[in-house]
Amino acid sequence: MPRSIPWWLGGLLMALLFYYTFSTWGANRPIGASTGMSYFANLIFDLDTEQYEYAAIIEKSGAWEAVMLIGVFFGGLFMSTVVTKTFHLSYIPTLWKERKNTSIPSRMVWSFIAGFLLIFGARLAGGCNAGHILSGGSQLAVSGIIFAVVALGTGMITGRFFYKKRKK
Amino acid sequence: MIDDIIKMFDVVSGQEHGSIVKVLLIGFAFGAIILYSRLDKFEKMAGFMIFEDTLVPRMAMTTVALSSVGFYFLVESGYATYNIKPTMLGGLIIGGILFGIGLVILGKCPSAFLVSVSEGRLDALVGVIGGMFGGYVFTIGYPYIQQILGPDLGKIRVPDFFTEHSLLIVFTLSGILLTIAFLLPTIEYEDPADINEKNK
């Protein structure tokens, strides 16, 4: 089996999965992920729907996405252990080592901060790149287009300052 | 905790959005596609934003281009309904900025980081934990945060601005995206960690 698929095949497969999920044969709703993460957070920190308004708001869609995310994890695990055989424990990505540093604590602290911003930001915006850019963009939703421009624009600017090329 | 998990599955089976098995399978396929196209790798997502890799934009544009045409016909023939998120300007802009910063630093989005964990990447696991805290703070602070989310411009789509010719608009936008996806050069960050494993 090849170790990866090209971008056009990935895009095609993803679109087919979206058709299925979106249609009445599948789930009759778009794909999203960050509401599911928020749901897990409420579950772990024991924030109940009676006391917290937001927990009540996302009770239904969050549960759907949380169950989907369990599937996502096992889908990835299956592929990485059976098909691509890329499963191995690692701490720092290669590009980070090249551009930033080789310190494990530094990568972990930044990962934590970035993960926090990712979910907090996605909740503020009402969705992440799965919900806003892929699902939203596919429906030509204005919210999805605004999110894509702001998020990717900020990412590119931040990236320029955050990952400076090392002087050789 | 166990009660909550049982409740989660109950809530899902009570919705008209597919059985639990179906939802798990959709997730499974989603995760498998993400891993197989290597979208879960830091080098792909962060690499895209520092212009060292073009896999993410090309794949995302292909997906959106093909999905938008497909969705149009699904909705027209009654097999699906649009599910548009409201355009909450304040939330979208502030949230988009925070999300963008998180995205380039962590190098994965909120579904790919779980796939990364399933590949044994411990920095992604720390990102997931950070995300849990992000969700926690958001739920706790929601009564205050709510005030900056607006103004709400409603659930609008691009074709809403053009009362007719919505098919034409869908085809045009999709054509533009596909063209860009094909014209973008293939820039690939060759991860030495991958190459070494290939030669094993």
PDB file of N, CA, C and O in Angstrom, chain A residues 2 4-5 7 19-20 24-25 27 41-42 59-60 64 71-72 76-77 80 86-91 94-95 98-99 107 118 126 129 138-140 142-143 163, chain B residues 7 15 17 22 27-28 36 43 52 58 66-68 79 83 85 95-96 99 104-106 108-109 118-120 122-123 126 130-132 139 156-158 189 191:
ATOM      1  N   PRO A   2       0.490   2.267  -0.794  1.00  0.00           N
ATOM      2  CA  PRO A   2       1.267   3.504  -0.736  1.00  0.00           C
ATOM      3  C   PRO A   2       1.158   4.153   0.640  1.00  0.00           C
ATOM      4  O   PRO A   2       0.170   3.936   1.343  1.00  0.00           O
ATOM      5  N   SER A   4       0.993   7.362   1.301  1.00  0.00           N
ATOM      6  CA  SER A   4       0.101   8.516   1.368  1.00  0.00           C
ATOM      7  C   SER A   4      -0.608   8.667   0.033  1.00  0.00           C
ATOM      8  O   SER A   4      -0.193   8.075  -0.967  1.00  0.00           O
ATOM      9  N   ILE A   5      -1.690   9.426   0.037  1.00  0.00           N
ATOM     10  CA  ILE A   5      -2.407   9.649  -1.221  1.00  0.00           C
ATOM     11  C   ILE A   5      -2.177  11.088  -1.669  1.00  0.00           C
ATOM     12  O   ILE A   5      -1.958  11.968  -0.842  1.00  0.00           O
ATOM     13  N   TRP A   7      -2.953  14.936  -3.183  1.00  0.00           N
ATOM     14  CA  TRP A   7      -3.943  15.917  -2.737  1.00  0.00           C
ATOM     15  C   TRP A   7      -5.274  15.793  -3.463  1.00  0.00           C
ATOM     16  O   TRP A   7      -6.329  15.928  -2.859  1.00  0.00           O
ATOM     17  N   TYR A  19     -20.611  14.459   0.885  1.00  0.00           N
ATOM     18  CA  TYR A  19     -21.923  14.218   0.248  1.00  0.00           C
ATOM     19  C   TYR A  19     -22.737  13.283   1.119  1.00  0.00           C
ATOM     20  O   TYR A  19     -23.910  13.508   1.389  1.00  0.00           O
ATOM     21  N   TYR A  20     -22.079  12.196   1.510  1.00  0.00           N
ATOM     22  CA  TYR A  20     -22.787  11.169   2.283  1.00  0.00           C
ATOM     23  C   TYR A  20     -23.292  11.743   3.606  1.00  0.00           C
ATOM     24  O   TYR A  20     -24.462  11.583   3.961  1.00  0.00           O
ATOM     25  N   THR A  24     -29.554  12.996   3.127  1.00  0.00           N
ATOM     26  CA  THR A  24     -30.496  12.290   3.996  1.00  0.00           C
ATOM     27  C   THR A  24     -30.159  10.804   4.110  1.00  0.00           C
ATOM     28  O   THR A  24     -30.634  10.127   5.003  1.00  0.00           O
ATOM     29  N   TRP A  25     -29.328  10.280   3.190  1.00  0.00           N
ATOM     30  CA  TRP A  25     -28.898   8.872   3.325  1.00  0.00           C
ATOM     31  C   TRP A  25     -27.916   8.734   4.486  1.00  0.00           C
ATOM     32  O   TRP A  25     -27.812   7.702   5.109  1.00  0.00           O
ATOM     33  N   ALA A  27     -26.108  11.526   7.423  1.00  0.00           N
ATOM     34  CA  ALA A  27     -26.479  12.107   8.707  1.00  0.00           C
ATOM     35  C   ALA A  27     -27.366  13.341   8.564  1.00  0.00           C
ATOM     36  O   ALA A  27     -27.882  13.837   9.558  1.00  0.00           O
ATOM     37  N   ALA A  41     -14.901  18.572  26.756  1.00  0.00           N
ATOM     38  CA  ALA A  41     -14.411  19.403  27.855  1.00  0.00           C
ATOM     39  C   ALA A  41     -15.479  19.500  28.943  1.00  0.00           C
ATOM     40  O   ALA A  41     -15.194  19.312  30.124  1.00  0.00           O
ATOM     41  N   ASN A  42     -16.718  19.750  28.547  1.00  0.00           N
ATOM     42  CA  ASN A  42     -17.802  19.847  29.533  1.00  0.00           C
ATOM     43  C   ASN A  42     -17.984  18.537  30.274  1.00  0.00           C
ATOM     44  O   ASN A  42     -18.305  18.516  31.457  1.00  0.00           O
ATOM     45  N   GLU A  59     -25.567  20.747  23.650  1.00  0.00           N
ATOM     46  CA  GLU A  59     -25.831  19.382  24.100  1.00  0.00           C
ATOM     47  C   GLU A  59     -26.036  18.414  22.926  1.00  0.00           C
ATOM     48  O   GLU A  59     -25.485  17.319  22.898  1.00  0.00           O
ATOM     49  N   LYS A  60     -26.830  18.832  21.941  1.00  0.00           N
ATOM     50  CA  LYS A  60     -27.153  17.907  20.850  1.00  0.00           C
ATOM     51  C   LYS A  60     -26.055  17.827  19.796  1.00  0.00           C
ATOM     52  O   LYS A  60     -25.571  16.745  19.465  1.00  0.00           O
ATOM     53  N   TRP A  64     -23.157  14.700  19.005  1.00  0.00           N
ATOM     54  CA  TRP A  64     -22.976  14.091  17.671  1.00  0.00           C
ATOM     55  C   TRP A  64     -21.508  14.160  17.268  1.00  0.00           C
ATOM     56  O   TRP A  64     -20.911  13.170  16.855  1.00  0.00           O
ATOM     57  N   GLY A  71     -14.796   8.172  16.440  1.00  0.00           N
ATOM     58  CA  GLY A  71     -14.545   7.494  15.166  1.00  0.00           C
ATOM     59  C   GLY A  71     -13.292   8.015  14.487  1.00  0.00           C
ATOM     60  O   GLY A  71     -12.489   7.239  13.959  1.00  0.00           O
ATOM     61  N   VAL A  72     -13.098   9.335  14.513  1.00  0.00           N
ATOM     62  CA  VAL A  72     -11.923   9.950  13.885  1.00  0.00           C
ATOM     63  C   VAL A  72     -10.640   9.377  14.482  1.00  0.00           C
ATOM     64  O   VAL A  72      -9.720   8.978  13.767  1.00  0.00           O
ATOM     65  N   GLY A  76      -7.889   7.164  12.419  1.00  0.00           N
ATOM     66  CA  GLY A  76      -6.474   7.503  12.325  1.00  0.00           C
ATOM     67  C   GLY A  76      -5.603   6.379  12.861  1.00  0.00           C
ATOM     68  O   GLY A  76      -4.603   5.996  12.252  1.00  0.00           O
ATOM     69  N   LEU A  77      -6.024   5.810  13.986  1.00  0.00           N
ATOM     70  CA  LEU A  77      -5.245   4.737  14.609  1.00  0.00           C
ATOM     71  C   LEU A  77      -5.157   3.523  13.683  1.00  0.00           C
ATOM     72  O   LEU A  77      -4.098   2.930  13.507  1.00  0.00           O
ATOM     73  N   SER A  80      -2.771   4.409  10.788  1.00  0.00           N
ATOM     74  CA  SER A  80      -1.355   4.578  11.144  1.00  0.00           C
ATOM     75  C   SER A  80      -0.722   3.261  11.607  1.00  0.00           C
ATOM     76  O   SER A  80       0.483   3.092  11.517  1.00  0.00           O
ATOM     77  N   THR A  86       2.877   4.270  10.221  1.00  0.00           N
ATOM     78  CA  THR A  86       3.667   5.428  10.649  1.00  0.00           C
ATOM     79  C   THR A  86       3.561   5.645  12.151  1.00  0.00           C
ATOM     80  O   THR A  86       4.072   6.631  12.668  1.00  0.00           O
ATOM     81  N   PHE A  87       2.874   4.755  12.862  1.00  0.00           N
ATOM     82  CA  PHE A  87       2.706   4.963  14.303  1.00  0.00           C
ATOM     83  C   PHE A  87       4.052   4.858  15.028  1.00  0.00           C
ATOM     84  O   PHE A  87       4.744   3.853  14.916  1.00  0.00           O
ATOM     85  N   HIS A  88       4.421   5.896  15.702  1.00  0.00           N
ATOM     86  CA  HIS A  88       5.579   5.839  16.601  1.00  0.00           C
ATOM     87  C   HIS A  88       5.473   7.035  17.529  1.00  0.00           C
ATOM     88  O   HIS A  88       4.935   8.080  17.153  1.00  0.00           O
ATOM     89  N   LEU A  89       5.968   6.874  18.758  1.00  0.00           N
ATOM     90  CA  LEU A  89       5.882   7.982  19.701  1.00  0.00           C
ATOM     91  C   LEU A  89       6.867   9.071  19.306  1.00  0.00           C
ATOM     92  O   LEU A  89       8.021   8.788  18.994  1.00  0.00           O
ATOM     93  N   SER A  90       6.388  10.305  19.259  1.00  0.00           N
ATOM     94  CA  SER A  90       7.295  11.407  18.949  1.00  0.00           C
ATOM     95  C   SER A  90       6.862  12.644  19.727  1.00  0.00           C
ATOM     96  O   SER A  90       5.703  12.758  20.128  1.00  0.00           O
ATOM     97  N   TYR A  91       7.829  13.520  19.962  1.00  0.00           N
ATOM     98  CA  TYR A  91       7.558  14.693  20.790  1.00  0.00           C
ATOM     99  C   TYR A  91       7.554  15.997  20.007  1.00  0.00           C
ATOM    100  O   TYR A  91       6.763  16.878  20.281  1.00  0.00           O
ATOM    101  N   THR A  94       9.471  17.654  12.908  1.00  0.00           N
ATOM    102  CA  THR A  94      10.754  17.989  12.284  1.00  0.00           C
ATOM    103  C   THR A  94      10.880  19.469  11.937  1.00  0.00           C
ATOM    104  O   THR A  94      11.895  20.103  12.196  1.00  0.00           O
ATOM    105  N   LEU A  95       9.820  20.001  11.333  1.00  0.00           N
ATOM    106  CA  LEU A  95       9.880  21.403  10.894  1.00  0.00           C
ATOM    107  C   LEU A  95      10.036  22.345  12.093  1.00  0.00           C
ATOM    108  O   LEU A  95      10.698  23.374  12.006  1.00  0.00           O
ATOM    109  N   GLU A  98      13.573  22.432  13.065  1.00  0.00           N
ATOM    110  CA  GLU A  98      14.365  23.232  12.137  1.00  0.00           C
ATOM    111  C   GLU A  98      14.180  24.725  12.357  1.00  0.00           C
ATOM    112  O   GLU A  98      15.122  25.491  12.316  1.00  0.00           O
ATOM    113  N   ARG A  99      12.918  25.122  12.561  1.00  0.00           N
ATOM    114  CA  ARG A  99      12.620  26.538  12.590  1.00  0.00           C
ATOM    115  C   ARG A  99      12.591  27.151  13.971  1.00  0.00           C
ATOM    116  O   ARG A  99      12.793  28.351  14.131  1.00  0.00           O
ATOM    117  N   ARG A 107       8.167  22.950  23.211  1.00  0.00           N
ATOM    118  CA  ARG A 107       7.136  22.496  22.275  1.00  0.00           C
ATOM    119  C   ARG A 107       5.837  22.173  23.014  1.00  0.00           C
ATOM    120  O   ARG A 107       4.748  22.477  22.549  1.00  0.00           O
ATOM    121  N   LEU A 118      -6.927  27.345  19.861  1.00  0.00           N
ATOM    122  CA  LEU A 118      -7.627  26.688  18.764  1.00  0.00           C
ATOM    123  C   LEU A 118      -9.091  26.449  19.130  1.00  0.00           C
ATOM    124  O   LEU A 118     -10.007  26.821  18.387  1.00  0.00           O
ATOM    125  N   GLY A 126     -17.830  29.967  16.365  1.00  0.00           N
ATOM    126  CA  GLY A 126     -18.936  29.058  16.103  1.00  0.00           C
ATOM    127  C   GLY A 126     -18.569  27.891  15.214  1.00  0.00           C
ATOM    128  O   GLY A 126     -19.441  27.243  14.648  1.00  0.00           O
ATOM    129  N   ASN A 129     -12.138  24.728  11.241  1.00  0.00           N
ATOM    130  CA  ASN A 129     -11.979  24.660   9.781  1.00  0.00           C
ATOM    131  C   ASN A 129     -12.828  23.567   9.142  1.00  0.00           C
ATOM    132  O   ASN A 129     -13.211  23.689   7.987  1.00  0.00           O
ATOM    133  N   SER A 138     -18.301  24.898   1.402  1.00  0.00           N
ATOM    134  CA  SER A 138     -18.992  24.091   0.405  1.00  0.00           C
ATOM    135  C   SER A 138     -20.437  24.542   0.212  1.00  0.00           C
ATOM    136  O   SER A 138     -21.031  24.316  -0.832  1.00  0.00           O
ATOM    137  N   GLN A 139     -21.009  25.170   1.243  1.00  0.00           N
ATOM    138  CA  GLN A 139     -22.380  25.664   1.112  1.00  0.00           C
ATOM    139  C   GLN A 139     -22.385  27.136   0.715  1.00  0.00           C
ATOM    140  O   GLN A 139     -23.425  27.778   0.712  1.00  0.00           O
ATOM    141  N   LEU A 140     -21.203  27.668   0.425  1.00  0.00           N
ATOM    142  CA  LEU A 140     -21.020  29.076   0.096  1.00  0.00           C
ATOM    143  C   LEU A 140     -21.545  29.983   1.213  1.00  0.00           C
ATOM    144  O   LEU A 140     -22.132  31.028   0.949  1.00  0.00           O
ATOM    145  N   VAL A 142     -21.451  32.726   3.986  1.00  0.00           N
ATOM    146  CA  VAL A 142     -20.634  33.924   4.180  1.00  0.00           C
ATOM    147  C   VAL A 142     -19.779  33.786   5.435  1.00  0.00           C
ATOM    148  O   VAL A 142     -18.604  34.161   5.453  1.00  0.00           O
ATOM    149  N   SER A 143     -20.361  33.200   6.512  1.00  0.00           N
ATOM    150  CA  SER A 143     -19.610  33.025   7.754  1.00  0.00           C
ATOM    151  C   SER A 143     -18.342  32.198   7.526  1.00  0.00           C
ATOM    152  O   SER A 143     -17.280  32.519   8.060  1.00  0.00           O
ATOM    153  N   TYR A 163       8.016  31.610  13.241  1.00  0.00           N
ATOM    154  CA  TYR A 163       9.058  30.689  12.757  1.00  0.00           C
ATOM    155  C   TYR A 163      10.049  31.472  11.920  1.00  0.00           C
ATOM    156  O   TYR A 163       9.880  31.602  10.716  1.00  0.00           O
TER     157      TYR A 163
ATOM    158  N   LYS B   7     -25.107   8.921  28.387  1.00  0.00           N
ATOM    159  CA  LYS B   7     -26.034   9.980  27.988  1.00  0.00           C
ATOM    160  C   LYS B   7     -25.661  10.532  26.610  1.00  0.00           C
ATOM    161  O   LYS B   7     -26.532  10.809  25.774  1.00  0.00           O
ATOM    162  N   GLN B  15     -31.268  11.703  18.059  1.00  0.00           N
ATOM    163  CA  GLN B  15     -31.351  12.713  16.997  1.00  0.00           C
ATOM    164  C   GLN B  15     -31.631  12.049  15.662  1.00  0.00           C
ATOM    165  O   GLN B  15     -31.401  10.872  15.491  1.00  0.00           O
ATOM    166  N   HIS B  17     -29.977  12.239  13.051  1.00  0.00           N
ATOM    167  CA  HIS B  17     -28.764  12.452  12.259  1.00  0.00           C
ATOM    168  C   HIS B  17     -27.941  11.184  12.152  1.00  0.00           C
ATOM    169  O   HIS B  17     -26.725  11.205  12.263  1.00  0.00           O
ATOM    170  N   LYS B  22     -23.399   4.636  12.325  1.00  0.00           N
ATOM    171  CA  LYS B  22     -23.180   5.474  11.154  1.00  0.00           C
ATOM    172  C   LYS B  22     -22.286   6.670  11.492  1.00  0.00           C
ATOM    173  O   LYS B  22     -21.361   6.995  10.754  1.00  0.00           O
ATOM    174  N   GLY B  27     -16.977   9.304  11.206  1.00  0.00           N
ATOM    175  CA  GLY B  27     -15.760   9.756  11.873  1.00  0.00           C
ATOM    176  C   GLY B  27     -14.558   8.925  11.470  1.00  0.00           C
ATOM    177  O   GLY B  27     -13.484   9.450  11.171  1.00  0.00           O
ATOM    178  N   PHE B  28     -14.751   7.611  11.426  1.00  0.00           N
ATOM    179  CA  PHE B  28     -13.667   6.695  11.060  1.00  0.00           C
ATOM    180  C   PHE B  28     -13.119   7.046   9.677  1.00  0.00           C
ATOM    181  O   PHE B  28     -11.906   7.168   9.474  1.00  0.00           O
ATOM    182  N   TYR B  36      -4.364   9.447   5.861  1.00  0.00           N
ATOM    183  CA  TYR B  36      -3.786   8.935   4.618  1.00  0.00           C
ATOM    184  C   TYR B  36      -3.307  10.065   3.709  1.00  0.00           C
ATOM    185  O   TYR B  36      -2.362   9.890   2.940  1.00  0.00           O
ATOM    186  N   GLU B  43       4.039  19.488   9.527  1.00  0.00           N
ATOM    187  CA  GLU B  43       4.718  20.043   8.352  1.00  0.00           C
ATOM    188  C   GLU B  43       3.736  20.438   7.256  1.00  0.00           C
ATOM    189  O   GLU B  43       4.045  21.274   6.410  1.00  0.00           O
ATOM    190  N   GLU B  52       5.769  26.473   2.804  1.00  0.00           N
ATOM    191  CA  GLU B  52       6.733  25.416   2.524  1.00  0.00           C
ATOM    192  C   GLU B  52       6.044  24.147   2.036  1.00  0.00           C
ATOM    193  O   GLU B  52       6.698  23.137   1.803  1.00  0.00           O
ATOM    194  N   ARG B  58      -4.417  22.910  -1.607  1.00  0.00           N
ATOM    195  CA  ARG B  58      -4.886  22.222  -2.814  1.00  0.00           C
ATOM    196  C   ARG B  58      -5.986  21.225  -2.466  1.00  0.00           C
ATOM    197  O   ARG B  58      -7.002  21.153  -3.140  1.00  0.00           O
ATOM    198  N   LEU B  66     -15.654  20.513  -5.175  1.00  0.00           N
ATOM    199  CA  LEU B  66     -16.499  19.363  -5.512  1.00  0.00           C
ATOM    200  C   LEU B  66     -17.739  19.309  -4.618  1.00  0.00           C
ATOM    201  O   LEU B  66     -18.843  19.052  -5.093  1.00  0.00           O
ATOM    202  N   SER B  67     -17.560  19.574  -3.323  1.00  0.00           N
ATOM    203  CA  SER B  67     -18.703  19.508  -2.407  1.00  0.00           C
ATOM    204  C   SER B  67     -19.757  20.538  -2.745  1.00  0.00           C
ATOM    205  O   SER B  67     -20.946  20.250  -2.666  1.00  0.00           O
ATOM    206  N   SER B  68     -19.335  21.756  -3.117  1.00  0.00           N
ATOM    207  CA  SER B  68     -20.339  22.795  -3.334  1.00  0.00           C
ATOM    208  C   SER B  68     -21.258  22.433  -4.493  1.00  0.00           C
ATOM    209  O   SER B  68     -22.462  22.631  -4.417  1.00  0.00           O
ATOM    210  N   TYR B  79     -32.582  15.878  -1.297  1.00  0.00           N
ATOM    211  CA  TYR B  79     -31.918  14.876  -0.472  1.00  0.00           C
ATOM    212  C   TYR B  79     -31.073  15.491   0.636  1.00  0.00           C
ATOM    213  O   TYR B  79     -30.373  14.780   1.357  1.00  0.00           O
ATOM    214  N   ASN B  83     -27.348  23.906   5.890  1.00  0.00           N
ATOM    215  CA  ASN B  83     -27.228  24.074   7.328  1.00  0.00           C
ATOM    216  C   ASN B  83     -26.160  25.146   7.548  1.00  0.00           C
ATOM    217  O   ASN B  83     -24.990  24.858   7.738  1.00  0.00           O
ATOM    218  N   LYS B  85     -24.201  28.334   9.183  1.00  0.00           N
ATOM    219  CA  LYS B  85     -23.915  28.932  10.481  1.00  0.00           C
ATOM    220  C   LYS B  85     -24.176  30.438  10.408  1.00  0.00           C
ATOM    221  O   LYS B  85     -23.909  31.058   9.386  1.00  0.00           O
ATOM    222  N   GLY B  95     -12.543  35.206  17.020  1.00  0.00           N
ATOM    223  CA  GLY B  95     -12.319  33.763  17.040  1.00  0.00           C
ATOM    224  C   GLY B  95     -11.374  33.336  15.931  1.00  0.00           C
ATOM    225  O   GLY B  95     -10.484  32.515  16.139  1.00  0.00           O
ATOM    226  N   GLY B  96     -11.557  33.907  14.739  1.00  0.00           N
ATOM    227  CA  GLY B  96     -10.701  33.564  13.606  1.00  0.00           C
ATOM    228  C   GLY B  96      -9.245  33.913  13.880  1.00  0.00           C
ATOM    229  O   GLY B  96      -8.344  33.139  13.546  1.00  0.00           O
ATOM    230  N   PHE B  99      -7.897  31.467  16.470  1.00  0.00           N
ATOM    231  CA  PHE B  99      -7.799  30.158  15.831  1.00  0.00           C
ATOM    232  C   PHE B  99      -6.591  30.103  14.892  1.00  0.00           C
ATOM    233  O   PHE B  99      -5.850  29.128  14.873  1.00  0.00           O
ATOM    234  N   VAL B 104      -1.313  27.799  13.440  1.00  0.00           N
ATOM    235  CA  VAL B 104       0.050  27.805  12.912  1.00  0.00           C
ATOM    236  C   VAL B 104       1.045  27.324  13.971  1.00  0.00           C
ATOM    237  O   VAL B 104       2.063  26.726  13.640  1.00  0.00           O
ATOM    238  N   ILE B 105       0.741  27.539  15.244  1.00  0.00           N
ATOM    239  CA  ILE B 105       1.673  27.079  16.283  1.00  0.00           C
ATOM    240  C   ILE B 105       1.532  25.579  16.520  1.00  0.00           C
ATOM    241  O   ILE B 105       2.511  24.844  16.558  1.00  0.00           O
ATOM    242  N   LEU B 106       0.282  25.115  16.653  1.00  0.00           N
ATOM    243  CA  LEU B 106       0.102  23.678  16.888  1.00  0.00           C
ATOM    244  C   LEU B 106       0.333  22.904  15.589  1.00  0.00           C
ATOM    245  O   LEU B 106       0.827  21.783  15.596  1.00  0.00           O
ATOM    246  N   LYS B 108      -2.025  21.851  13.558  1.00  0.00           N
ATOM    247  CA  LYS B 108      -3.149  20.959  13.240  1.00  0.00           C
ATOM    248  C   LYS B 108      -4.451  21.608  13.676  1.00  0.00           C
ATOM    249  O   LYS B 108      -4.472  22.483  14.527  1.00  0.00           O
ATOM    250  N   CYS B 109      -5.543  21.136  13.077  1.00  0.00           N
ATOM    251  CA  CYS B 109      -6.845  21.689  13.400  1.00  0.00           C
ATOM    252  C   CYS B 109      -7.574  20.746  14.363  1.00  0.00           C
ATOM    253  O   CYS B 109      -7.092  19.651  14.634  1.00  0.00           O
ATOM    254  N   SER B 118      -3.386   9.727  17.392  1.00  0.00           N
ATOM    255  CA  SER B 118      -3.501   8.309  17.034  1.00  0.00           C
ATOM    256  C   SER B 118      -2.273   7.825  16.265  1.00  0.00           C
ATOM    257  O   SER B 118      -2.134   6.641  15.993  1.00  0.00           O
ATOM    258  N   GLU B 119      -1.392   8.753  15.899  1.00  0.00           N
ATOM    259  CA  GLU B 119      -0.152   8.358  15.244  1.00  0.00           C
ATOM    260  C   GLU B 119       1.008   8.391  16.240  1.00  0.00           C
ATOM    261  O   GLU B 119       2.159   8.205  15.865  1.00  0.00           O
ATOM    262  N   GLY B 120       0.687   8.691  17.501  1.00  0.00           N
ATOM    263  CA  GLY B 120       1.702   8.661  18.550  1.00  0.00           C
ATOM    264  C   GLY B 120       2.409   9.984  18.790  1.00  0.00           C
ATOM    265  O   GLY B 120       3.476  10.009  19.385  1.00  0.00           O
ATOM    266  N   LEU B 122       3.000  13.064  20.784  1.00  0.00           N
ATOM    267  CA  LEU B 122       2.648  13.487  22.130  1.00  0.00           C
ATOM    268  C   LEU B 122       2.425  14.994  22.221  1.00  0.00           C
ATOM    269  O   LEU B 122       1.676  15.455  23.072  1.00  0.00           O
ATOM    270  N   ASP B 123       3.047  15.762  21.317  1.00  0.00           N
ATOM    271  CA  ASP B 123       2.788  17.207  21.352  1.00  0.00           C
ATOM    272  C   ASP B 123       1.340  17.483  20.959  1.00  0.00           C
ATOM    273  O   ASP B 123       0.714  18.413  21.484  1.00  0.00           O
ATOM    274  N   VAL B 126      -0.826  16.999  24.005  1.00  0.00           N
ATOM    275  CA  VAL B 126      -0.810  18.189  24.861  1.00  0.00           C
ATOM    276  C   VAL B 126      -1.723  19.268  24.265  1.00  0.00           C
ATOM    277  O   VAL B 126      -2.433  19.968  24.992  1.00  0.00           O
ATOM    278  N   GLY B 130      -4.829  21.111  26.015  1.00  0.00           N
ATOM    279  CA  GLY B 130      -4.996  22.564  25.979  1.00  0.00           C
ATOM    280  C   GLY B 130      -6.372  22.929  25.451  1.00  0.00           C
ATOM    281  O   GLY B 130      -7.034  23.837  25.955  1.00  0.00           O
ATOM    282  N   GLY B 131      -6.799  22.209  24.421  1.00  0.00           N
ATOM    283  CA  GLY B 131      -8.118  22.440  23.828  1.00  0.00           C
ATOM    284  C   GLY B 131      -9.239  22.200  24.819  1.00  0.00           C
ATOM    285  O   GLY B 131     -10.225  22.939  24.853  1.00  0.00           O
ATOM    286  N   MET B 132      -9.075  21.168  25.657  1.00  0.00           N
ATOM    287  CA  MET B 132     -10.081  20.877  26.686  1.00  0.00           C
ATOM    288  C   MET B 132     -10.228  22.078  27.624  1.00  0.00           C
ATOM    289  O   MET B 132     -11.335  22.470  27.984  1.00  0.00           O
ATOM    290  N   THR B 139     -17.009  27.664  28.194  1.00  0.00           N
ATOM    291  CA  THR B 139     -18.314  27.350  28.799  1.00  0.00           C
ATOM    292  C   THR B 139     -18.544  28.165  30.066  1.00  0.00           C
ATOM    293  O   THR B 139     -19.620  28.716  30.286  1.00  0.00           O
ATOM    294  N   ILE B 156     -26.417  33.707   6.090  1.00  0.00           N
ATOM    295  CA  ILE B 156     -26.401  34.107   4.682  1.00  0.00           C
ATOM    296  C   ILE B 156     -25.414  33.290   3.852  1.00  0.00           C
ATOM    297  O   ILE B 156     -24.380  32.848   4.331  1.00  0.00           O
ATOM    298  N   ARG B 157     -25.777  33.111   2.574  1.00  0.00           N
ATOM    299  CA  ARG B 157     -24.934  32.419   1.610  1.00  0.00           C
ATOM    300  C   ARG B 157     -24.611  33.381   0.479  1.00  0.00           C
ATOM    301  O   ARG B 157     -25.355  34.328   0.251  1.00  0.00           O
ATOM    302  N   VAL B 158     -23.517  33.127  -0.216  1.00  0.00           N
ATOM    303  CA  VAL B 158     -23.141  34.008  -1.330  1.00  0.00           C
ATOM    304  C   VAL B 158     -24.274  34.132  -2.354  1.00  0.00           C
ATOM    305  O   VAL B 158     -24.608  35.239  -2.776  1.00  0.00           O
ATOM    306  N   TYR B 189       7.141  19.676   1.625  1.00  0.00           N
ATOM    307  CA  TYR B 189       8.183  19.619   2.633  1.00  0.00           C
ATOM    308  C   TYR B 189       8.499  18.154   2.865  1.00  0.00           C
ATOM    309  O   TYR B 189       7.665  17.399   3.348  1.00  0.00           O
ATOM    310  N   ASP B 191       9.767  15.490   4.883  1.00  0.00           N
ATOM    311  CA  ASP B 191      10.133  15.282   6.267  1.00  0.00           C
ATOM    312  C   ASP B 191      11.180  14.163   6.356  1.00  0.00           C
ATOM    313  O   ASP B 191      10.891  13.029   5.996  1.00  0.00           O
TER     314      ASP B 191
END
